[in-house]
PDB file of C-alpha atoms in Angstrom:
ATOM      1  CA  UNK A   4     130.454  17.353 159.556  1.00  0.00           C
ATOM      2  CA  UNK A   5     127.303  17.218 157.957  1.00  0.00           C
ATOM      3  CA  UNK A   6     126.351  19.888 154.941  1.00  0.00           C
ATOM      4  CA  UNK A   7     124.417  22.653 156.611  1.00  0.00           C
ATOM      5  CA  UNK A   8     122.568  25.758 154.924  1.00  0.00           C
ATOM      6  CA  UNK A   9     122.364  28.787 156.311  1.00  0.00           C
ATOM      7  CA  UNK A  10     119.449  31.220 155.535  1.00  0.00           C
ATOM      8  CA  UNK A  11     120.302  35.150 156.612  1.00  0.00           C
ATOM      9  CA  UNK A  12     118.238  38.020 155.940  1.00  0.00           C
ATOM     10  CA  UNK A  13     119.553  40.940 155.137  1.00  0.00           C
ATOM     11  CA  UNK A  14     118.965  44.579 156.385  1.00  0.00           C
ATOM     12  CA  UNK A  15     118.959  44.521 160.749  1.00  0.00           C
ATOM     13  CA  UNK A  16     120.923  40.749 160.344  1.00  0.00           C
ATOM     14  CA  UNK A  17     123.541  41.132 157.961  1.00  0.00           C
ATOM     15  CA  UNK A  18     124.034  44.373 157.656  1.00  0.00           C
ATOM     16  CA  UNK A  19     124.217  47.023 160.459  1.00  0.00           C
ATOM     17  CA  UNK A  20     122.300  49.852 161.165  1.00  0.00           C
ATOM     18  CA  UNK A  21     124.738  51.709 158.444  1.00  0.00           C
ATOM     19  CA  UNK A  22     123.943  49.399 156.087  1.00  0.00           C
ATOM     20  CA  UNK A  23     127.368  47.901 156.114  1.00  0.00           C
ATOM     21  CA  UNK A  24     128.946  44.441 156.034  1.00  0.00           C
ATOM     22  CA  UNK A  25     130.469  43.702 159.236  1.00  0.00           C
ATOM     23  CA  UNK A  26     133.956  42.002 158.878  1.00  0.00           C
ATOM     24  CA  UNK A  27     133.617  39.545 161.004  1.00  0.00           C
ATOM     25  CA  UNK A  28     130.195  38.244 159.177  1.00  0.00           C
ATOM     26  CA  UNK A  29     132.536  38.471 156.156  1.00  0.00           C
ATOM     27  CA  UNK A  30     135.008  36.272 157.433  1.00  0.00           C
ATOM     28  CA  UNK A  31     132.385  33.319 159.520  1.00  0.00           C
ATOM     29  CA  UNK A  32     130.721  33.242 155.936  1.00  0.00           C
ATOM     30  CA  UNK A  33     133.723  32.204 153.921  1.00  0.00           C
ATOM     31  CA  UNK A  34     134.805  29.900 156.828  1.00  0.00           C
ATOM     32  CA  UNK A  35     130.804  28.028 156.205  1.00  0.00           C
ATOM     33  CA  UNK A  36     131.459  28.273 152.827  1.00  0.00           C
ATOM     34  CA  UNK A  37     135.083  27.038 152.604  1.00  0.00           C
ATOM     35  CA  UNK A  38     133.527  23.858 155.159  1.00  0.00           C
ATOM     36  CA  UNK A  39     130.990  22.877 152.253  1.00  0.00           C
ATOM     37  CA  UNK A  40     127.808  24.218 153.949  1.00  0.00           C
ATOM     38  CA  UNK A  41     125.436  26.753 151.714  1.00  0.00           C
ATOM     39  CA  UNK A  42     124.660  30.329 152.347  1.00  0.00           C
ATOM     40  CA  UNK A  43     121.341  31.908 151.297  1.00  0.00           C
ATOM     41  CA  UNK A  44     120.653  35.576 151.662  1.00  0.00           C
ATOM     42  CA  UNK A  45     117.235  36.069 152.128  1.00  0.00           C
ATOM     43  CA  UNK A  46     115.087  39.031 151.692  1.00  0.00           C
ATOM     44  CA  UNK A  47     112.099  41.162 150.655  1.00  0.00           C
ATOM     45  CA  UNK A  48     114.378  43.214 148.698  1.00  0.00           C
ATOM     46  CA  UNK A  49     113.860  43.270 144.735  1.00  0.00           C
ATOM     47  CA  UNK A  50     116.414  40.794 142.932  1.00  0.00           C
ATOM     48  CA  UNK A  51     118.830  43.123 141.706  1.00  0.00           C
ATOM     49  CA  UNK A  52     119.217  44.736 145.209  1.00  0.00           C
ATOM     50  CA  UNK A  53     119.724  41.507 146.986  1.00  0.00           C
ATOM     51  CA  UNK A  54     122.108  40.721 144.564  1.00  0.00           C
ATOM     52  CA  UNK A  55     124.284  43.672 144.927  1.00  0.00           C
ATOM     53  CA  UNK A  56     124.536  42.822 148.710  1.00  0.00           C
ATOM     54  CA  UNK A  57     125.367  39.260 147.764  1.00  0.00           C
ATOM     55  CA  UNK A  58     128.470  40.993 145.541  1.00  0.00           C
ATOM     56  CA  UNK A  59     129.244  42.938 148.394  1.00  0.00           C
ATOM     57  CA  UNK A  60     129.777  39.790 150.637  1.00  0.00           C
ATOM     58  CA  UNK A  61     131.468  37.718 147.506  1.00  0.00           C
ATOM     59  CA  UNK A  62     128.138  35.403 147.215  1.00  0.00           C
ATOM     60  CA  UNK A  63     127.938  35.422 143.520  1.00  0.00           C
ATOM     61  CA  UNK A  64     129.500  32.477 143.637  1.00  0.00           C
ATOM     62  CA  UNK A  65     128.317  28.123 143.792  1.00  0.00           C
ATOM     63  CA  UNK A  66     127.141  27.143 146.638  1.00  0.00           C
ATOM     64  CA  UNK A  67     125.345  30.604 147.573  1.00  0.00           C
ATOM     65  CA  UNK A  68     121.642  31.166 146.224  1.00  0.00           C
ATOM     66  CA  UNK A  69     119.077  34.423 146.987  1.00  0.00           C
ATOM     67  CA  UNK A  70     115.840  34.591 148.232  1.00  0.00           C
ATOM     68  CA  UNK A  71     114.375  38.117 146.634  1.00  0.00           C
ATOM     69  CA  UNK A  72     111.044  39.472 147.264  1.00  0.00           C
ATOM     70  CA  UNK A  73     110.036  37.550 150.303  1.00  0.00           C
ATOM     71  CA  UNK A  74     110.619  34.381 148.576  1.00  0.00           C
ATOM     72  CA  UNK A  75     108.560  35.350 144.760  1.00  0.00           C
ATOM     73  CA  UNK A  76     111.891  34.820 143.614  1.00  0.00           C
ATOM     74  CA  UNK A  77     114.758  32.112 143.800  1.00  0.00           C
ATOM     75  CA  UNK A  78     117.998  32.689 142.112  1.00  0.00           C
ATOM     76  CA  UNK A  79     121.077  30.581 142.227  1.00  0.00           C
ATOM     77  CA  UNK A  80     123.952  32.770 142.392  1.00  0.00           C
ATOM     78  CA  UNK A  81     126.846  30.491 141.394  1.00  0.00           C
ATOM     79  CA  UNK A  82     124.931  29.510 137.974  1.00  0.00           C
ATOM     80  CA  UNK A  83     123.231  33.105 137.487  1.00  0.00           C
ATOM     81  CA  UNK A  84     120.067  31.864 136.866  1.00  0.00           C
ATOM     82  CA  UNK A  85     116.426  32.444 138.511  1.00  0.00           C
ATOM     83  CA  UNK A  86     115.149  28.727 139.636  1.00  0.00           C
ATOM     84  CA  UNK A  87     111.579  30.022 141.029  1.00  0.00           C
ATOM     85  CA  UNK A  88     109.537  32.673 140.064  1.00  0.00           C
ATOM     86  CA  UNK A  89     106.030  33.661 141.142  1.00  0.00           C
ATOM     87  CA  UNK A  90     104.031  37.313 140.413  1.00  0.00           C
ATOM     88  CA  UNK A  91     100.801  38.948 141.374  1.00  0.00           C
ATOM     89  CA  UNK A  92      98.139  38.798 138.754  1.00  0.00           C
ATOM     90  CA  UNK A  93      98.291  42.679 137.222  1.00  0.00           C
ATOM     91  CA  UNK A  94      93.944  43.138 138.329  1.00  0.00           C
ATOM     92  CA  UNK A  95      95.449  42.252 141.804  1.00  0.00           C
ATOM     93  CA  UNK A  96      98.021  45.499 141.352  1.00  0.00           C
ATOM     94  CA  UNK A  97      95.555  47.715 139.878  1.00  0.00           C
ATOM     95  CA  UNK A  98      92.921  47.151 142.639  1.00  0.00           C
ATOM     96  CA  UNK A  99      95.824  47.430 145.671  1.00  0.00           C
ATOM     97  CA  UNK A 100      97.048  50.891 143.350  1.00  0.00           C
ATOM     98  CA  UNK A 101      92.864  52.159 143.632  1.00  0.00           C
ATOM     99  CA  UNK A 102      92.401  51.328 147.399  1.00  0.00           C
ATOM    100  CA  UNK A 103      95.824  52.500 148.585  1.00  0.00           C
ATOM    101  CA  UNK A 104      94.917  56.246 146.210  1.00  0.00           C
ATOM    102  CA  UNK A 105      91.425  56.007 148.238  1.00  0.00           C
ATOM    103  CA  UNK A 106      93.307  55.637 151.531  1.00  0.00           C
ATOM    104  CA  UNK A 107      95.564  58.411 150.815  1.00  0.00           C
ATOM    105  CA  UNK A 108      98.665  56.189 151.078  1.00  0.00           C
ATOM    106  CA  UNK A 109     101.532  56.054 148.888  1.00  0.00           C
ATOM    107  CA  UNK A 110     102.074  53.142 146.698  1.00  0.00           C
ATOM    108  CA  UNK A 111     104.724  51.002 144.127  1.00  0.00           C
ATOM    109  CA  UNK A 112     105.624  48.203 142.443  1.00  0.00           C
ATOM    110  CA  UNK A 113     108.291  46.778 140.350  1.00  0.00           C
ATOM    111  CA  UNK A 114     109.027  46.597 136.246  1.00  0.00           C
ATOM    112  CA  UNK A 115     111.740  43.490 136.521  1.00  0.00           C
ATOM    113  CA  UNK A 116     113.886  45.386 139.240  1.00  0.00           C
ATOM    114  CA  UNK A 117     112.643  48.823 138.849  1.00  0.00           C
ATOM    115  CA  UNK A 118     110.517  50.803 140.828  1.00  0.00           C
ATOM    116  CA  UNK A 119     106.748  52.149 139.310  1.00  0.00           C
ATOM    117  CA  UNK A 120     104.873  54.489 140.665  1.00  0.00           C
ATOM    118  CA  UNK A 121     102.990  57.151 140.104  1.00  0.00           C
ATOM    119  CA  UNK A 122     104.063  59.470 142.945  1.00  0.00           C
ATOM    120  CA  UNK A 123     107.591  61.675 143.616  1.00  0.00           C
ATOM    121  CA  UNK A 124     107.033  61.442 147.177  1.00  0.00           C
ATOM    122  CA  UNK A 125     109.691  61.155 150.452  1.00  0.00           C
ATOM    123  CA  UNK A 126     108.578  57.174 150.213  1.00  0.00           C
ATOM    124  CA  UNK A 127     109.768  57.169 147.100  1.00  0.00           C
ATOM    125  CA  UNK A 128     113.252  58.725 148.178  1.00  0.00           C
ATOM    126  CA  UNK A 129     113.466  56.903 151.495  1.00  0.00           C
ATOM    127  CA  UNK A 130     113.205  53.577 149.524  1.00  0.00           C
ATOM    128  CA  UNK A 131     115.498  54.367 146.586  1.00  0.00           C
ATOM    129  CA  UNK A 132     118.172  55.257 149.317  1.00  0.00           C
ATOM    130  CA  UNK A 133     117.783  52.073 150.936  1.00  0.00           C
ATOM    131  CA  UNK A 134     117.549  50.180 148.137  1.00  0.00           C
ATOM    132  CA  UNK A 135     119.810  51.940 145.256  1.00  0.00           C
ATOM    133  CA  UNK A 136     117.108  51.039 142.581  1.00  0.00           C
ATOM    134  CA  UNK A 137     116.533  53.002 139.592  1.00  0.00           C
ATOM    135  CA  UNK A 138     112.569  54.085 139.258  1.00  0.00           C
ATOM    136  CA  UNK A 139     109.790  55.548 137.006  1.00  0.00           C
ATOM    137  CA  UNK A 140     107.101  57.775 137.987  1.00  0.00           C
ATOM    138  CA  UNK A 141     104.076  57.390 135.892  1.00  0.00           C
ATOM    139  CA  UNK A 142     100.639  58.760 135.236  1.00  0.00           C
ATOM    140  CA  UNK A 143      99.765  55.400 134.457  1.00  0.00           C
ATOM    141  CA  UNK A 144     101.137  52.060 136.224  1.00  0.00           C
ATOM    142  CA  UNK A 145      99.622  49.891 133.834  1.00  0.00           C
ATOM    143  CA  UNK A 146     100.061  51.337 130.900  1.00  0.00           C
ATOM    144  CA  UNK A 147     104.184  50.401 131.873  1.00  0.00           C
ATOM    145  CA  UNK A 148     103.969  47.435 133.410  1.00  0.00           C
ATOM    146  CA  UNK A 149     104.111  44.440 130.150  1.00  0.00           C
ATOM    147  CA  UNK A 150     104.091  41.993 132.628  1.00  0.00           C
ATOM    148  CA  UNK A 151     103.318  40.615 136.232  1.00  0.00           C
ATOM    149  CA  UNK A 152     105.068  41.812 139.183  1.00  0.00           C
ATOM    150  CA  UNK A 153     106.675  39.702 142.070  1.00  0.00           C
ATOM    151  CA  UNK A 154     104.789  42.340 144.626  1.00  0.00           C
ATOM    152  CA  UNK A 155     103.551  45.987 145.688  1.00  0.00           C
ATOM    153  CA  UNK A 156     104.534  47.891 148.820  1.00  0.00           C
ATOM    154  CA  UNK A 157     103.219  50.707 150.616  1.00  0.00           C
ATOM    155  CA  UNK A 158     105.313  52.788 152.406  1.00  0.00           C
ATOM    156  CA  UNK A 159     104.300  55.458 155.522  1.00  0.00           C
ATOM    157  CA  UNK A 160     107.050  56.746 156.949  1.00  0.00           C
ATOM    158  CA  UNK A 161     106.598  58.302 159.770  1.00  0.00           C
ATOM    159  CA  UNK A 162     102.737  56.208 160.855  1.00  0.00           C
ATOM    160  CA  UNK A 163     102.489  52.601 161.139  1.00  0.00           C
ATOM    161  CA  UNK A 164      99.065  52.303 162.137  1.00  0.00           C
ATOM    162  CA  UNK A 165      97.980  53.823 159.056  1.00  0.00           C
ATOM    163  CA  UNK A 166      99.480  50.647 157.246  1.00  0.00           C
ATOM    164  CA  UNK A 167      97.907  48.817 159.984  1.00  0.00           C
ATOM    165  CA  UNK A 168      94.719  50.205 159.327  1.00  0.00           C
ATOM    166  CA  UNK A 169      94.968  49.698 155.684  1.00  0.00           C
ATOM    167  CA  UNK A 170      95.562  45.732 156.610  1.00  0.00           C
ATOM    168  CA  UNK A 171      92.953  45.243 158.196  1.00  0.00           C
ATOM    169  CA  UNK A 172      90.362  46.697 156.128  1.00  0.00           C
ATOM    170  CA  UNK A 173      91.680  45.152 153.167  1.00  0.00           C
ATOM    171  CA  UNK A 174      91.932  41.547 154.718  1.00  0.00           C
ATOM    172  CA  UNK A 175      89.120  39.860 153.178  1.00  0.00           C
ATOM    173  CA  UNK A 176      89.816  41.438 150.097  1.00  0.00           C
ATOM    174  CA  UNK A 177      93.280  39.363 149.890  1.00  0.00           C
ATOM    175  CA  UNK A 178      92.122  36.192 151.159  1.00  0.00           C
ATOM    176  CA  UNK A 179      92.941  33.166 148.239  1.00  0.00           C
ATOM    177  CA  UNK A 180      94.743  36.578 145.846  1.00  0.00           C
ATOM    178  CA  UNK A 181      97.907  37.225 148.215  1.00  0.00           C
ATOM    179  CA  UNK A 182      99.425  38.125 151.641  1.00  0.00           C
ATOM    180  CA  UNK A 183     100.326  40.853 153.041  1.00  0.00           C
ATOM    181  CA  UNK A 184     103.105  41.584 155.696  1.00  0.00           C
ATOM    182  CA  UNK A 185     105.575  43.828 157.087  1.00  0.00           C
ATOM    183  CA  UNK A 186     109.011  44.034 156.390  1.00  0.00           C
ATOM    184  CA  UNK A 187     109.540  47.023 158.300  1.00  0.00           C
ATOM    185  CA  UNK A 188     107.120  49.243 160.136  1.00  0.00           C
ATOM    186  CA  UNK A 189     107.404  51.469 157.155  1.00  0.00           C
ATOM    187  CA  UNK A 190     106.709  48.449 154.389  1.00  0.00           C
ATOM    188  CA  UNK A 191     103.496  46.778 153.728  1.00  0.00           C
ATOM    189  CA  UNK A 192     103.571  44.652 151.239  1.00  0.00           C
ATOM    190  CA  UNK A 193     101.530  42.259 149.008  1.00  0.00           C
ATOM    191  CA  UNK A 194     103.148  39.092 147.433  1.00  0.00           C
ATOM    192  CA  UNK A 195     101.596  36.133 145.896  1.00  0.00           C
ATOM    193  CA  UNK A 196     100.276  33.820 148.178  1.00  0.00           C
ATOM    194  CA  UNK A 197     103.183  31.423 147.790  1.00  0.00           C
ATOM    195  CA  UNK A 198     106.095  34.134 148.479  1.00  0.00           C
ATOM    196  CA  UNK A 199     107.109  33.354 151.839  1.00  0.00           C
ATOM    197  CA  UNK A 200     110.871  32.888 153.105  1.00  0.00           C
ATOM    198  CA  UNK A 201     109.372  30.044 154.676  1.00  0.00           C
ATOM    199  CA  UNK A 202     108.434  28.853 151.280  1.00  0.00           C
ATOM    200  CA  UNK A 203     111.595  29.649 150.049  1.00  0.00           C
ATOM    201  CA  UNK A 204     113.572  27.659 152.428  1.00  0.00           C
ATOM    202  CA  UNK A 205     111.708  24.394 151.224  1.00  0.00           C
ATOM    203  CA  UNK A 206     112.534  24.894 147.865  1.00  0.00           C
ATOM    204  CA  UNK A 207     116.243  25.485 148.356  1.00  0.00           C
ATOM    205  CA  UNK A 208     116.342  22.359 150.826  1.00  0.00           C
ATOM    206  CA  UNK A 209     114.600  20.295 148.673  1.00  0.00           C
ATOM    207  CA  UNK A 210     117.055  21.561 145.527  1.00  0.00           C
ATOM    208  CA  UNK A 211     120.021  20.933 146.747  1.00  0.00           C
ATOM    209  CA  UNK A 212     118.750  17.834 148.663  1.00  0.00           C
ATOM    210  CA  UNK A 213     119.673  18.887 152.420  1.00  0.00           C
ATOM    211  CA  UNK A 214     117.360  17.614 154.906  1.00  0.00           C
ATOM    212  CA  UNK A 215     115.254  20.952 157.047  1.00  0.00           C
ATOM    213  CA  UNK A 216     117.070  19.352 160.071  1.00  0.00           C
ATOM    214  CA  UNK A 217     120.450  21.030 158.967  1.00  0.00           C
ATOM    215  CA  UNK A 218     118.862  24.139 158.211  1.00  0.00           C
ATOM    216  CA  UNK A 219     119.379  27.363 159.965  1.00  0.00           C
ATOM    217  CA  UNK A 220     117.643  30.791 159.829  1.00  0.00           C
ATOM    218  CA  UNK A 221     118.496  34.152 161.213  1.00  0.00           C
ATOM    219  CA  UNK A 222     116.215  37.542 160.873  1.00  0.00           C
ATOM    220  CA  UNK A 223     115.014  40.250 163.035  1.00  0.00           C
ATOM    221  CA  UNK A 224     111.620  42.076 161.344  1.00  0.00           C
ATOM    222  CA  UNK A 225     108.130  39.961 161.392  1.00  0.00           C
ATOM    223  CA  UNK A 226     108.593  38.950 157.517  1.00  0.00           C
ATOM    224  CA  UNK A 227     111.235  36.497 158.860  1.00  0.00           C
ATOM    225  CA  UNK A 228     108.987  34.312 161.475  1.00  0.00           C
ATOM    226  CA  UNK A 229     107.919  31.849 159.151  1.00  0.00           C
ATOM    227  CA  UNK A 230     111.114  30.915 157.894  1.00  0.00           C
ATOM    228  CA  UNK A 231     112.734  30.891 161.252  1.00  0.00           C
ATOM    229  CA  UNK A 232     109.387  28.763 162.460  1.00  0.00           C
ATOM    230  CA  UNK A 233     110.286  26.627 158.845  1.00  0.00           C
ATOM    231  CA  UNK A 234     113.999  25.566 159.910  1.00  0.00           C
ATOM    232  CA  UNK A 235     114.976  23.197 161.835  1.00  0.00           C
ATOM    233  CA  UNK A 236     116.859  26.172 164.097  1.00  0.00           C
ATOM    234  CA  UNK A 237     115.838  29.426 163.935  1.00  0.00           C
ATOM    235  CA  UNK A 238     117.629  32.373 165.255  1.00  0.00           C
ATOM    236  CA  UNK A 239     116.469  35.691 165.855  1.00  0.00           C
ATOM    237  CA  UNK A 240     118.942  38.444 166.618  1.00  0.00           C
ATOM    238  CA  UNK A 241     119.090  40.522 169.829  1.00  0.00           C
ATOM    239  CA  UNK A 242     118.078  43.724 167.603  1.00  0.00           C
ATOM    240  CA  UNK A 243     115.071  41.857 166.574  1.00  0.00           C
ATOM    241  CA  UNK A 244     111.248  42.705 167.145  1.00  0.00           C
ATOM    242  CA  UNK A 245     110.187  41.156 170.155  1.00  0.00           C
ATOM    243  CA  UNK A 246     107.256  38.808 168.263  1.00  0.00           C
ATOM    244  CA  UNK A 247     110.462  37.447 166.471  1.00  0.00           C
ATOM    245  CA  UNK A 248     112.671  36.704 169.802  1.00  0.00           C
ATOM    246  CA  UNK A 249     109.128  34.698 170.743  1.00  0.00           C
ATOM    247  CA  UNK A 250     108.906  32.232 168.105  1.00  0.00           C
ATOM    248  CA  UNK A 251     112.839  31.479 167.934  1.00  0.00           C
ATOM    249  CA  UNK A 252     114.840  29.021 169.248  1.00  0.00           C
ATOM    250  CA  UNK A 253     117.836  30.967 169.680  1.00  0.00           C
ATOM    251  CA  UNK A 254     118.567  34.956 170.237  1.00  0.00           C
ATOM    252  CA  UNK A 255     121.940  36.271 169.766  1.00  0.00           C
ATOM    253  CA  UNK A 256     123.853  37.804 172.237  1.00  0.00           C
ATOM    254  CA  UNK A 257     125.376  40.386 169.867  1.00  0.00           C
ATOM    255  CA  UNK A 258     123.116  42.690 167.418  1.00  0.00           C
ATOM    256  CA  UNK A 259     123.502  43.531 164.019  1.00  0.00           C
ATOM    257  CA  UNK A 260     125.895  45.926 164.789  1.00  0.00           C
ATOM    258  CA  UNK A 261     128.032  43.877 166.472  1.00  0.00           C
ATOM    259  CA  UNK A 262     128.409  41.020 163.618  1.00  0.00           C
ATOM    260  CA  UNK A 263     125.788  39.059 164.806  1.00  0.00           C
ATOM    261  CA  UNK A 264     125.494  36.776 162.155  1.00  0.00           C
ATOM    262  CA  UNK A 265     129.401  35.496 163.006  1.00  0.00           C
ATOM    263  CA  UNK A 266     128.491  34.208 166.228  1.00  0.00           C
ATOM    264  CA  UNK A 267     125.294  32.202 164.365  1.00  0.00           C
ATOM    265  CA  UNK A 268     127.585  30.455 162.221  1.00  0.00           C
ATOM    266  CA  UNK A 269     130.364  29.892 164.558  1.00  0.00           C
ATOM    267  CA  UNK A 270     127.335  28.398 166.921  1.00  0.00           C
ATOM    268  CA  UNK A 271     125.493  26.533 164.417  1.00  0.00           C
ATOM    269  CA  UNK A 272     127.680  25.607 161.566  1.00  0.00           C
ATOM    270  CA  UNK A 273     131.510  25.604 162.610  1.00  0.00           C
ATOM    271  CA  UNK A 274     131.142  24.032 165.743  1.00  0.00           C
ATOM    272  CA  UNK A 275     130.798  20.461 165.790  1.00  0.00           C
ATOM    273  CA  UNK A 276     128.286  20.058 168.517  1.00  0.00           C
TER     274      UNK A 276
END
């Protein structure tokens, strides 16, 4: 059987809607693993939050690696040690900080794995409960930050066309400083032009020398078409948005809820088909 790598996100594919790891995902993981095939979480989730997930499954360990904020970040869990990094320049964060004040909409970004901002809002507490990360708010963003971030979000919570909205009018603005994309319908965020999962999934594959033809992805939000359109099979769960079931090559038959992600590996990497 030939050494396989399996590339997962995280919140709506591993987890369920609880935020829990299904058993059974558990289990088809160390099965992969024990087989000699590589499992990558990957997610727009700050480092230290993807990595407590990771701990959760018993990842932090060789032959797993993380891809954190949409791919700005590359760490190898086994070794404990970031392999990629890339940031937004901190002009690029000040402007986004000015236009998303102008457009009424809250804002934040990250010190290392901590949350900045200069707003105690219900965005603010919505995220920290999904993402257990300690935070600062701030008159001044920049007078904290001491050096560049991996990205900036904006969070609405209850109107996604206003993040829509804000896209849109800002898309010129971005064009050769960063991209922008959603994670969720609540998350917009802006990453350096090179933080993609897609992008992510090349590095790994060309680090650990495994051809993209035994690659596999699995996601379910619109941040993970690219790196299902970037391996060589991509999956997109039965929870997932419906522009992600259109670019796949596979859609599970069980959700998120219903440990999904067992019946991709027992498909795609146990199975000697």
């Amino acid at each position: 059987m030939e050494t396989k790598i399996l590339f997962a996100d995280i919140d709506g594919t591993l987890l369920n809607d609880q935020k829990e790891i299904p058993k059974e995902n558990m289990t088809a993981i160390q099965k992969a693993l024990d087989l000699g095939h590589y499992v990558v979480v990957a997610t727009g989730r700050p480092l230290d939050s993807a990595k407590a997930v990771a701990k959760d499954l018993g990842l932090m360990m060789q032959g797993c690696y993380l891809i954190a904020y949409n791919g700005a970040i590359v760490y190898d869990c086994g070794n404990e040690k970031v392999l990629k990094k890339e940031s937004l320049p901190l002009s690029y964060v000040k402007e986004l900080f000015e236009r998303a004040k102008k457009a009424g909409l809250y804002i934040q970004t990250y010190k290392g794995n901590q949350i900045i901002t200069t707003q105690d809002s219900p965005e603010l507490e919505a995220y920290r409960n999904h993402t257990k990360l300690s935070y600062q708010v701030v008159e001044d963003v920049f007078e904290v930050l001491d050096e560049e971030p991996q990205k900036a979000m904006l969070i609405h919570l209850t109107d996604k066309s206003k993040l829509e909205q804000f896209q849109r009018d800002n898309m010129e603005w971005q064009k050769g400083k960063c991209i922008s994309l959603f994670s969720m319908d609540t998350y917009l965020e802006y990453c350096p032009p090179g933080a993609t999962k897609a992008a992510g999934v090349d590095f790994i594959c060309e680090y650990l020398d495994v051809p993209l033809k035994n690659t596999v992805a699995a996601g379910d939000e619109r941040n993970d078409i690219p790196m299902l359109q970037e391996a060589h099979i991509g999956v997109a769960m039965k929870n997932a948005k419906e522009e992600v079931k259109a670019c796949a090559d596979y859609v599970t038959q069980r959700t998120n809820n219903e440990a999904g992600i067992a019946e991709v590996i027992e498909k795609f990497l146990l199975s000697e088909s």
